[in-house]
Coordinates of C-alpha atoms and ligand atoms in Angstrom, one line a residue:
Chain B
M1 CA 56.3 73.6 173.9
S2 CA 59.4 75.0 171.3
D3 CA 59.2 78.8 170.5
T4 CA 60.1 79.5 167.2
S5 CA 58.8 82.6 167.3
V6 CA 62.4 83.8 168.9
V7 CA 63.7 83.0 165.8
S8 CA 63.3 84.8 162.6
T9 CA 66.3 84.1 159.7
Q10 CA 66.7 85.1 156.3
L11 CA 68.4 81.5 155.9
D12 CA 66.3 78.9 154.7
I13 CA 67.6 76.5 157.4
E14 CA 66.6 73.8 155.7
A15 CA 67.4 74.2 152.7
I16 CA 70.9 74.4 153.7
R17 CA 70.1 71.0 155.9
A18 CA 69.6 69.6 152.3
E19 CA 73.0 70.4 151.3
F20 CA 74.7 68.5 154.3
P21 CA 74.0 64.3 153.2
V22 CA 75.2 63.5 156.7
L23 CA 72.6 65.1 158.7
H24 CA 69.9 63.4 157.0
Q25 CA 70.5 59.9 159.6
Q26 CA 69.3 57.6 162.3
V27 CA 72.1 57.4 165.4
N28 CA 70.6 54.5 167.6
G29 CA 67.5 54.7 166.3
K30 CA 66.9 58.6 166.6
P31 CA 67.1 60.7 164.0
L32 CA 70.6 62.4 164.4
V33 CA 71.5 65.7 166.1
Y34 CA 75.0 66.7 166.0
F35 CA 75.6 69.3 168.5
D36 CA 79.2 68.3 168.7
N37 CA 80.2 70.8 165.9
A38 CA 82.8 73.2 167.5
A39 CA 85.0 69.9 167.4
T40 CA 84.8 69.6 163.6
N41 CA 81.6 70.2 161.6
Q42 CA 79.7 69.0 159.3
K43 CA 80.7 69.3 154.9
P44 CA 78.1 70.6 152.4
L45 CA 77.7 68.4 149.0
Q46 CA 80.0 71.3 147.7
V47 CA 82.6 70.0 149.3
I48 CA 82.7 65.5 148.9
N49 CA 81.8 67.2 145.2
A50 CA 84.8 68.9 145.1
L51 CA 87.6 66.8 147.1
K52 CA 85.7 63.6 143.9
H53 CA 86.1 66.4 141.3
H54 CA 89.4 66.6 141.9
Y55 CA 90.5 63.2 141.5
E56 CA 88.2 62.2 139.5
A57 CA 89.1 65.3 136.3
D58 CA 91.9 67.1 137.7
N59 CA 94.5 64.7 140.4
A60 CA 98.5 65.1 139.2
N61 CA 101.1 66.6 141.6
I62 CA 101.4 70.4 141.8
H63 CA 104.4 72.9 140.6
R64 CA 106.9 72.2 138.5
G65 CA 104.3 69.7 135.9
I66 CA 104.1 70.6 132.6
H67 CA 101.3 68.8 131.5
T68 CA 97.9 69.9 131.5
L69 CA 96.6 68.0 134.3
A70 CA 99.3 69.4 136.2
E71 CA 98.7 73.2 135.2
R72 CA 95.5 72.4 136.1
S73 CA 95.7 71.1 140.4
T74 CA 98.2 73.7 140.7
T75 CA 95.5 76.5 139.5
A76 CA 92.8 74.8 141.7
F77 CA 95.5 74.4 144.5
E78 CA 96.2 78.4 144.4
D79 CA 92.9 79.7 144.1
T80 CA 92.3 78.4 147.5
R81 CA 95.7 80.6 148.6
K82 CA 94.2 83.3 147.2
A83 CA 90.3 82.6 148.6
V84 CA 92.2 82.6 151.9
Q85 CA 93.7 85.5 151.1
T86 CA 90.2 87.5 150.6
F87 CA 88.3 85.6 153.7
I88 CA 90.7 86.8 156.3
N89 CA 91.5 89.8 154.1
A90 CA 95.8 89.6 154.2
N91 CA 97.7 91.9 151.3
E92 CA 98.9 89.4 149.9
A93 CA 98.0 85.5 149.2
E94 CA 102.0 84.4 149.6
E95 CA 101.1 85.4 153.6
I96 CA 99.3 82.1 153.1
I97 CA 100.9 79.3 154.2
F98 CA 99.5 75.6 153.7
T99 CA 99.1 73.3 156.5
K100 CA 97.4 70.0 158.0
G101 CA 95.9 72.1 160.9
T102 CA 95.7 74.9 164.1
T103 CA 97.9 72.3 165.5
E104 CA 100.6 72.0 163.3
S105 CA 100.0 75.9 162.4
I106 CA 101.3 76.7 165.8
N107 CA 103.7 74.6 166.4
L108 CA 105.5 75.8 162.6
V109 CA 106.0 79.0 164.7
A110 CA 106.8 77.9 167.4
S111 CA 109.9 75.9 166.0
S112 CA 110.8 78.7 163.4
W113 CA 110.2 82.0 164.6
G114 CA 110.9 80.3 168.7
R115 CA 114.2 78.7 166.9
K116 CA 115.5 81.7 166.0
F117 CA 113.8 85.0 167.7
L118 CA 113.8 83.3 171.5
Q119 CA 116.8 83.4 173.3
S120 CA 117.0 82.9 177.5
G121 CA 115.0 85.1 180.0
D122 CA 111.9 86.0 177.6
E123 CA 108.6 85.2 178.0
I124 CA 105.9 84.1 176.0
I125 CA 102.6 84.4 177.4
V126 CA 99.4 81.7 176.8
S127 CA 95.7 82.5 178.4
G128 CA 94.1 80.1 180.7
L129 CA 91.4 80.1 178.0
E130 CA 93.8 78.0 175.0
H131 CA 93.6 74.1 173.9
H132 CA 96.6 72.2 174.4
S133 CA 97.1 73.0 171.0
N134 CA 98.5 76.6 171.8
I135 CA 100.2 75.8 175.2
V136 CA 102.8 72.9 175.0
P137 CA 104.4 74.1 171.8
W138 CA 105.4 77.4 173.3
Q139 CA 106.1 75.2 176.2
L140 CA 109.1 72.5 173.9
I141 CA 110.8 76.0 172.7
A142 CA 110.9 77.7 175.5
Q143 CA 112.3 74.5 177.6
E144 CA 115.1 74.4 174.8
K145 CA 115.7 77.9 175.0
G146 CA 114.9 78.9 179.0
A147 CA 112.6 81.1 178.0
K148 CA 108.9 80.9 180.5
V149 CA 105.8 80.8 179.3
R150 CA 103.1 82.8 181.1
A151 CA 99.1 82.3 181.2
I152 CA 96.6 85.2 181.2
P153 CA 93.9 84.7 183.9
V154 CA 90.5 83.6 182.8
M155 CA 88.1 85.7 185.1
E156 CA 84.8 83.8 186.5
N157 CA 82.3 84.4 183.9
G158 CA 84.8 83.0 181.7
D159 CA 86.6 86.6 180.0
L160 CA 90.4 86.7 180.3
D161 CA 91.5 88.7 182.4
I162 CA 93.3 92.3 180.9
A163 CA 94.0 93.8 183.7
A164 CA 96.4 91.1 184.6
F165 CA 97.3 90.9 180.8
S166 CA 98.1 94.5 181.5
Q167 CA 100.5 93.1 184.3
L168 CA 102.1 89.9 182.6
L169 CA 102.9 92.0 179.4
S170 CA 107.0 93.4 180.4
D171 CA 109.9 93.6 178.2
K172 CA 111.0 90.2 178.4
T173 CA 107.6 89.4 176.3
R174 CA 108.3 88.2 173.1
L175 CA 105.4 86.6 171.8
V176 CA 101.9 86.2 172.9
A177 CA 99.5 83.2 171.7
V178 CA 95.9 83.8 172.7
N179 CA 92.7 82.3 171.0
H180 CA 90.3 84.1 169.0
A181 CA 88.2 82.0 170.5
S182 CA 87.5 79.6 173.3
N183 CA 86.5 75.8 171.8
S184 CA 85.1 75.3 175.8
L185 CA 83.7 78.1 176.5
G186 CA 82.9 79.3 173.7
T187 CA 84.1 83.2 175.1
I188 CA 85.2 85.1 172.0
N189 CA 88.1 87.5 173.4
P190 CA 88.8 91.2 172.3
V191 CA 92.7 90.1 170.5
K192 CA 92.5 93.3 168.6
Q193 CA 93.3 95.3 172.2
I194 CA 95.5 92.2 173.1
I195 CA 97.2 93.0 170.4
E196 CA 97.4 96.4 170.9
M197 CA 98.5 96.1 174.0
A198 CA 101.7 93.2 172.9
H199 CA 102.7 95.9 170.2
A200 CA 102.9 98.3 172.8
R201 CA 105.5 96.8 174.6
G202 CA 107.4 95.8 171.4
A203 CA 105.8 91.8 171.6
K204 CA 104.5 89.9 168.6
V205 CA 101.2 87.8 168.9
L206 CA 100.0 84.7 167.5
I207 CA 95.4 84.7 167.2
D208 CA 94.8 80.9 167.3
G209 CA 91.9 80.9 164.9
A210 CA 90.3 77.7 165.0
Q211 CA 86.6 78.4 167.0
A212 CA 86.2 81.7 164.8
S213 CA 87.2 80.8 161.4
S214 CA 83.2 79.4 160.7
H215 CA 81.1 81.9 163.0
L216 CA 83.2 85.4 163.4
P217 CA 84.4 87.8 160.6
I218 CA 88.6 87.9 160.2
D219 CA 90.2 90.9 159.1
V220 CA 94.5 90.1 160.1
Q221 CA 95.3 93.3 159.0
Q222 CA 92.7 95.3 161.1
L223 CA 93.7 93.2 163.6
N224 CA 97.1 93.8 162.9
A225 CA 97.4 90.5 163.6
D226 CA 101.1 88.8 163.1
F227 CA 100.2 85.3 162.8
Y228 CA 96.8 83.6 162.7
A229 CA 96.6 80.0 162.7
F230 CA 92.9 77.8 161.5
S231 CA 92.1 74.7 160.3
A232 CA 89.8 73.7 157.7
H233 CA 88.2 71.1 159.3
K234 CA 86.2 73.2 161.4
M235 CA 84.2 75.8 159.1
Y236 CA 83.0 73.4 156.6
G237 CA 85.9 72.2 154.2
P238 CA 87.8 68.5 155.2
T239 CA 90.4 67.2 157.8
G240 CA 94.0 67.5 157.3
V241 CA 94.5 71.1 156.2
G242 CA 95.4 74.1 157.7
I243 CA 95.8 77.9 157.5
L244 CA 98.4 79.5 158.8
Y245 CA 98.5 83.6 158.0
G246 CA 101.8 85.5 159.4
K247 CA 102.9 88.3 158.0
R248 CA 105.4 88.8 155.3
S249 CA 108.5 90.5 157.3
L250 CA 108.7 87.9 159.4
L251 CA 107.6 85.3 157.7
E252 CA 110.1 85.8 155.4
K253 CA 112.8 86.2 158.2
M254 CA 111.8 82.6 159.1
P255 CA 114.1 80.0 158.9
P256 CA 112.4 76.4 157.0
Y257 CA 110.2 74.5 159.6
Q258 CA 111.0 71.0 157.3
G259 CA 113.5 70.3 154.4
G260 CA 112.3 68.4 152.1
G261 CA 110.7 70.0 147.9
E262 CA 109.2 72.2 147.3
M263 CA 110.1 74.6 149.7
I264 CA 114.1 74.8 148.0
K265 CA 115.3 76.4 145.3
E266 CA 118.5 74.9 144.4
V267 CA 120.4 72.4 146.1
S268 CA 123.6 71.1 145.8
F269 CA 126.3 68.9 148.6
E270 CA 127.5 72.4 149.6
K271 CA 125.2 74.8 149.9
T272 CA 120.6 75.1 149.4
T273 CA 119.1 78.0 149.2
F274 CA 115.3 78.0 150.1
N275 CA 112.5 79.1 147.8
D276 CA 110.0 82.4 148.6
I277 CA 107.2 82.5 151.1
P278 CA 104.8 80.5 151.2
Y279 CA 106.7 77.3 149.4
K280 CA 110.0 77.5 151.7
F281 CA 107.1 77.1 154.6
E282 CA 105.9 73.4 152.7
A283 CA 108.2 70.9 151.9
G284 CA 106.8 67.7 150.3
T285 CA 103.7 67.2 148.4
P286 CA 100.5 69.0 150.1
N287 CA 97.0 67.6 150.8
I288 CA 96.2 68.9 147.2
A289 CA 92.6 67.1 147.1
D290 CA 91.8 68.7 150.3
V291 CA 93.7 72.7 149.7
V292 CA 91.4 72.0 147.0
A293 CA 87.8 70.9 148.2
F294 CA 88.9 73.6 150.8
K295 CA 88.2 76.3 148.6
A296 CA 84.1 74.9 148.0
A297 CA 84.1 75.3 152.2
I298 CA 84.9 79.1 151.3
D299 CA 82.8 79.2 148.6
F300 CA 79.8 77.9 150.5
I301 CA 80.6 79.9 153.8
N302 CA 80.7 83.5 151.5
R303 CA 77.3 82.7 149.9
V304 CA 75.7 81.7 153.3
G305 CA 77.0 85.0 153.9
K306 CA 78.7 84.7 157.2
E307 CA 77.0 88.0 158.9
H308 CA 74.0 85.7 158.2
I309 CA 75.6 82.5 160.0
A310 CA 76.8 84.4 163.2
Q311 CA 73.2 86.2 163.5
Y312 CA 71.3 82.9 163.6
E313 CA 74.2 81.5 165.9
E314 CA 73.3 83.6 168.5
Q315 CA 69.7 82.9 168.5
L316 CA 71.0 79.0 168.7
L317 CA 73.4 79.9 171.5
T318 CA 70.6 82.4 173.2
Y319 CA 67.7 79.8 173.3
A320 CA 69.9 76.6 173.9
T321 CA 71.6 79.2 177.2
S322 CA 67.9 79.7 178.5
Q323 CA 66.6 76.6 178.3
L324 CA 69.0 75.4 180.2
K325 CA 69.3 77.3 182.4
N326 CA 66.1 76.9 183.4
I327 CA 67.1 72.8 184.4
E328 CA 67.6 72.7 188.1
G329 CA 70.9 71.7 188.6
V330 CA 72.5 72.2 185.2
K331 CA 75.9 74.7 186.0
I332 CA 77.0 76.5 182.7
I333 CA 80.4 77.0 182.8
G334 CA 81.6 80.0 181.0
E335 CA 78.7 83.0 180.4
A336 CA 81.1 86.1 178.4
L337 CA 78.6 88.2 177.2
H338 CA 80.4 87.8 173.3
K339 CA 80.6 84.6 172.9
V340 CA 80.6 81.4 169.6
S341 CA 77.6 79.4 169.8
V342 CA 79.6 77.1 172.5
V343 CA 77.8 76.0 176.1
S344 CA 79.1 74.4 178.6
F345 CA 77.7 73.0 181.0
V346 CA 77.7 70.1 183.6
V347 CA 75.2 68.9 186.3
E348 CA 75.2 68.5 189.6
G349 CA 75.6 64.8 190.5
I350 CA 76.1 63.6 187.0
H351 CA 79.1 62.3 185.9
H352 CA 79.8 63.7 182.0
F353 CA 80.6 60.7 180.3
D354 CA 77.7 58.7 181.4
L355 CA 75.2 61.3 180.6
G356 CA 76.9 61.7 177.0
M357 CA 76.8 58.5 177.0
W358 CA 73.0 58.5 177.3
M359 CA 73.0 61.0 175.4
D360 CA 74.4 59.4 172.8
A361 CA 72.0 56.9 172.8
K362 CA 69.1 59.2 172.2
G363 CA 71.2 60.1 169.2
V364 CA 72.7 63.5 170.4
A365 CA 76.1 64.4 169.9
V366 CA 77.7 66.5 172.1
R367 CA 81.2 66.1 173.1
T368 CA 83.0 65.2 177.2
G369 CA 86.0 66.2 178.7
H370 CA 87.8 68.6 179.8
H371 CA 88.2 69.5 176.2
C372 CA 91.9 69.3 175.7
T373 CA 91.7 72.4 177.8
Q374 CA 93.2 71.0 181.1
P375 CA 94.0 74.5 182.5
L376 CA 91.5 76.1 182.0
M377 CA 88.8 72.7 183.9
D378 CA 91.4 73.0 186.9
R379 CA 90.7 76.8 187.3
F380 CA 87.2 76.3 187.3
C381 CA 87.9 72.7 189.7
I382 CA 86.3 70.8 187.5
E383 CA 87.2 67.5 185.7
G384 CA 85.5 68.2 182.5
T385 CA 82.2 69.6 180.9
T386 CA 79.2 68.7 178.5
R387 CA 79.3 70.9 175.4
A388 CA 77.3 71.4 173.4
S389 CA 78.3 73.9 169.7
F390 CA 76.5 74.9 166.8
S391 CA 76.5 75.1 163.1
V392 CA 74.4 77.2 160.9
Y393 CA 72.6 73.7 159.7
N394 CA 71.3 73.2 163.4
T395 CA 67.7 74.5 164.3
I396 CA 65.7 75.6 167.2
E397 CA 63.9 71.9 167.7
E398 CA 67.0 70.3 168.0
I399 CA 67.7 72.3 170.5
D400 CA 64.2 71.3 171.9
V401 CA 65.4 67.4 171.3
F402 CA 68.7 68.1 173.6
I403 CA 67.1 69.8 176.5
G404 CA 64.3 66.9 176.1
A405 CA 66.7 64.3 175.9
L406 CA 68.9 65.9 178.8
K407 CA 65.8 66.4 181.4
D408 CA 65.2 63.2 180.7
I409 CA 68.3 61.4 181.5
I410 CA 68.1 64.2 184.8
K411 CA 64.8 62.8 185.8
K412 CA 66.1 58.5 185.3
L413 CA 69.3 59.6 187.6
K414 CA 68.0 61.7 190.0
P415 CA 65.4 59.7 191.4
Chain J
M1 CA 79.0 24.2 193.5
S2 CA 79.1 27.6 192.3
Q3 CA 78.4 28.6 188.6
S4 CA 80.9 28.3 186.7
I5 CA 82.8 31.2 184.8
Q6 CA 81.1 30.0 181.6
D7 CA 77.8 29.3 183.3
V8 CA 77.8 33.8 185.2
Q9 CA 78.8 34.5 181.1
N10 CA 75.7 32.6 179.5
E11 CA 73.6 33.9 182.7
I12 CA 74.8 38.0 181.5
I13 CA 74.2 37.3 177.5
E14 CA 70.5 36.2 178.6
E15 CA 69.6 39.1 180.4
F16 CA 70.7 41.8 177.9
S17 CA 69.1 39.3 175.2
M18 CA 66.2 41.0 176.7
L19 CA 66.7 44.3 176.2
D20 CA 66.5 44.0 171.9
G21 CA 69.9 46.2 171.7
D22 CA 68.1 49.3 172.6
M23 CA 70.8 51.2 173.6
E24 CA 68.9 53.5 176.2
M25 CA 67.9 50.2 177.9
T26 CA 71.4 48.8 177.7
I27 CA 72.8 51.6 179.1
G28 CA 70.2 51.9 181.6
Y29 CA 70.8 48.3 182.9
V30 CA 74.5 48.8 182.9
M31 CA 74.1 51.3 185.5
E32 CA 71.3 48.9 187.4
L33 CA 73.9 46.3 187.5
G34 CA 76.8 48.6 189.1
E35 CA 74.2 49.6 192.1
T36 CA 74.7 45.9 193.1
L37 CA 78.4 46.4 193.0
E38 CA 80.3 45.8 196.7
P39 CA 81.2 48.8 197.6
L40 CA 85.3 49.4 197.7
E41 CA 86.3 51.1 200.8
E42 CA 87.8 54.6 200.4
E43 CA 90.7 54.3 201.7
K44 CA 91.3 51.7 199.0
K45 CA 90.7 54.0 196.5
T46 CA 95.0 54.9 196.2
E47 CA 96.4 56.0 193.0
E48 CA 97.9 52.4 193.0
N49 CA 95.0 51.4 192.9
I50 CA 93.6 53.3 189.6
V51 CA 93.5 51.1 186.8
K52 CA 95.1 53.2 183.0
G53 CA 93.3 53.3 179.5
C54 CA 89.7 54.2 180.7
Q55 CA 88.8 57.3 180.2
S56 CA 86.6 57.6 183.3
K57 CA 88.1 56.5 186.2
V58 CA 88.3 52.8 188.2
W59 CA 89.9 51.4 190.8
L60 CA 90.2 47.4 190.9
D61 CA 91.5 45.8 194.2
A62 CA 92.3 42.4 194.7
Q63 CA 92.4 40.4 197.9
L64 CA 93.8 36.0 197.8
Q65 CA 91.4 34.5 200.5
G66 CA 92.6 31.1 200.7
D67 CA 93.3 29.8 197.3
K68 CA 90.4 32.3 195.6
I69 CA 90.9 35.9 194.1
H70 CA 88.0 38.1 195.7
F71 CA 87.9 41.9 193.4
K72 CA 86.4 44.9 194.6
A73 CA 86.2 47.3 192.6
D74 CA 84.2 51.2 192.0
S75 CA 83.9 54.6 189.0
N76 CA 83.4 58.3 189.0
T77 CA 80.8 57.0 186.5
A78 CA 77.8 54.5 186.3
I79 CA 77.8 53.3 183.0
T80 CA 81.9 52.3 183.6
K81 CA 80.9 51.2 187.2
G82 CA 78.4 49.1 186.0
L83 CA 80.9 47.4 183.3
V84 CA 83.1 46.5 186.0
S85 CA 80.6 44.7 188.2
I86 CA 79.9 42.5 185.1
L87 CA 83.6 41.9 185.3
V88 CA 83.2 41.5 189.2
R89 CA 80.2 38.7 188.9
I90 CA 82.1 36.9 186.2
L91 CA 85.7 36.2 187.7
S92 CA 85.6 37.4 191.5
G93 CA 85.7 34.7 193.6
R94 CA 87.9 32.4 191.3
S95 CA 91.3 30.7 191.3
P96 CA 93.7 32.7 189.7
K97 CA 94.2 30.1 187.0
E98 CA 90.4 30.6 185.9
I99 CA 91.4 34.0 185.7
V100 CA 93.7 34.2 183.6
D101 CA 92.0 31.6 181.3
A102 CA 88.8 32.9 181.3
D103 CA 87.4 33.9 178.2
L104 CA 85.0 36.8 178.1
F105 CA 83.0 35.6 175.1
F106 CA 80.4 37.8 176.9
I107 CA 81.8 39.9 175.6
D108 CA 81.5 40.1 171.8
K109 CA 77.6 38.4 171.9
V110 CA 76.6 41.1 174.2
G111 CA 77.5 43.7 171.4
L112 CA 79.6 45.5 175.0
N113 CA 81.9 46.2 172.6
R114 CA 79.6 47.8 170.0
F115 CA 77.6 49.2 173.1
I116 CA 80.2 50.5 173.9
G117 CA 82.7 51.7 171.6
T118 CA 86.5 52.3 171.1
Q119 CA 87.3 54.4 173.4
R120 CA 85.1 52.7 175.9
S121 CA 86.6 49.3 175.0
N122 CA 90.2 49.9 174.9
G123 CA 89.3 50.2 179.0
L124 CA 87.3 47.4 179.5
G125 CA 90.2 46.0 178.0
A126 CA 92.4 47.8 180.2
M127 CA 90.4 46.2 183.3
I128 CA 90.4 42.6 181.5
K129 CA 94.2 42.7 181.0
Q130 CA 94.8 44.0 185.6
M131 CA 92.4 41.6 186.3
K132 CA 94.6 38.1 184.3
I133 CA 97.2 40.1 185.8
Y134 CA 96.3 40.0 189.6
G135 CA 95.4 36.6 188.6
L136 CA 99.2 35.8 187.0
A137 CA 100.4 37.4 190.4
F138 CA 98.4 35.1 192.5
A139 CA 98.9 31.9 191.2
T140 CA 102.8 31.7 192.4
Q141 CA 101.5 32.7 196.1
V142 CA 98.9 30.0 195.5
K143 CA 101.0 27.5 194.5
S144 CA 103.5 28.2 197.2
Q145 CA 100.8 27.8 200.3
Ligands
PLP501 C1 91.0 76.5 169.6 C2 91.4 75.2 169.2 N1 92.7 75.8 168.6 C3 93.2 74.6 168.3 C4 92.5 73.3 168.2 C5 93.8 72.3 167.3 O1 92.8 72.3 165.9 P1 93.6 70.9 165.1 O2 93.3 70.0 165.4 O3 92.5 71.4 164.1 O4 95.3 71.4 164.6 C6 91.0 73.3 168.2 C7 90.6 72.0 168.3 O5 90.0 71.6 168.8 C8 91.1 74.6 168.8 O6 89.1 74.3 169.0

């Protein structure tokens, strides 16, 4: 019944799948269908081997070391920084700070920038589509400073209400923090427009790019973003590595986030002077091996080609969406015109938890629950959804397995 | 003389063994068991009766009838409801002391930990803990009777 003719791609998906060892296994006696890519996606051999190679051949602590291994490790670490710079078209590599994830990147800005620049009465605007990690850090600093967090409402189709956003903007707005793409609904937000509107009122903008980085082209200069945060593990890279891009002019004005080694120039008990960016924000020994291996993930995306990935994932999304719509009782939550490859849905009369468990029994990995976006769930008056999200190694045949499983479960649970 | 806690557990182990460890059949069977659960009155589904630690919602109500504790429960998800129904089947209608002392070996034997996963079995653990807390609380009442 599979209509494979709808998908034409320049990509050799079978060859790509062969690069991902984890995909080739049985789960509960069924071939694994991995549709939980928005939570974290799988890693190609190139990344796994880079990690292994680092520990087998180059491992040493970086910076300040004068021996050969230290030199090699430092070079590899800094090569990743340059690769990230190119990947998001930052003006300079020093504007790339390594953290442990999107969450830490956002917390860094909230703590450092927020502590210095926020005052009582100021406002921070987030959106109703945000992940908790782009809400809670702002609430914490707002509470400390007597500032206020306001939220851009979400419309019925899952798009942000830009007209309402323009109403929310005021001279009190200091910062706007929104995601590039929503992890729960897939909505791609008009971030360039949002940035322009915010800048016109003198506010800075942080973009949470966690869900955009593996799907959309990112050009921080063209966007004119002040900060851009994302995670390596959502783009075929290792866990434990996050990126914070910030404009040099801003980063230089910001106080350090944490104190320790690496981030200092000179320390005495009377006075400590801080290192230059990016090191000022990278206290302690960083996650060297994973940062090094992250470059292999960027290489992978560049090799396959972001446009090709986006085009192919769009086809997967379109196919999955149309198949889901054919099933009685299934309601898709979030039907924005522009979406990354994420589809969230509820099934009438069936709790997402039961559905997810039964899907797993059939070898299909989906995510269920509120996806760390409780305000968004409240907006749609639901407790949670079942979410399928696709990466470049997924196939139309897998979507058929998923749809077949869904139909079967619905038949069983709704006699 | 009704079956002992041991006997009921052995019976459950026997029932599940017929499913050959098949995940789908196990889930289906757990859900079926949930259907047999004695309904919990809507007014008993209060905040205080919610068992914490579960991913899905569980309401647990305990009443002392004579010297035995009678459990009623419900859940908003079918799988969890099935799991609760198994616990109710084993522990309801027992004395507080029996409940407190109960060794629930069936969970390992049936492989429910393996089937239900860590997050879920934490929920199961929370339910058991709550039932034992009721056991402890009622034990003093029974003694003072
Ligand atoms: C939109 C969005 N923001 C932030 C995060 C947090 O990322 P991390 O857990 O890697 O810090 C996620 C992860 O699910 C996300 O999807």
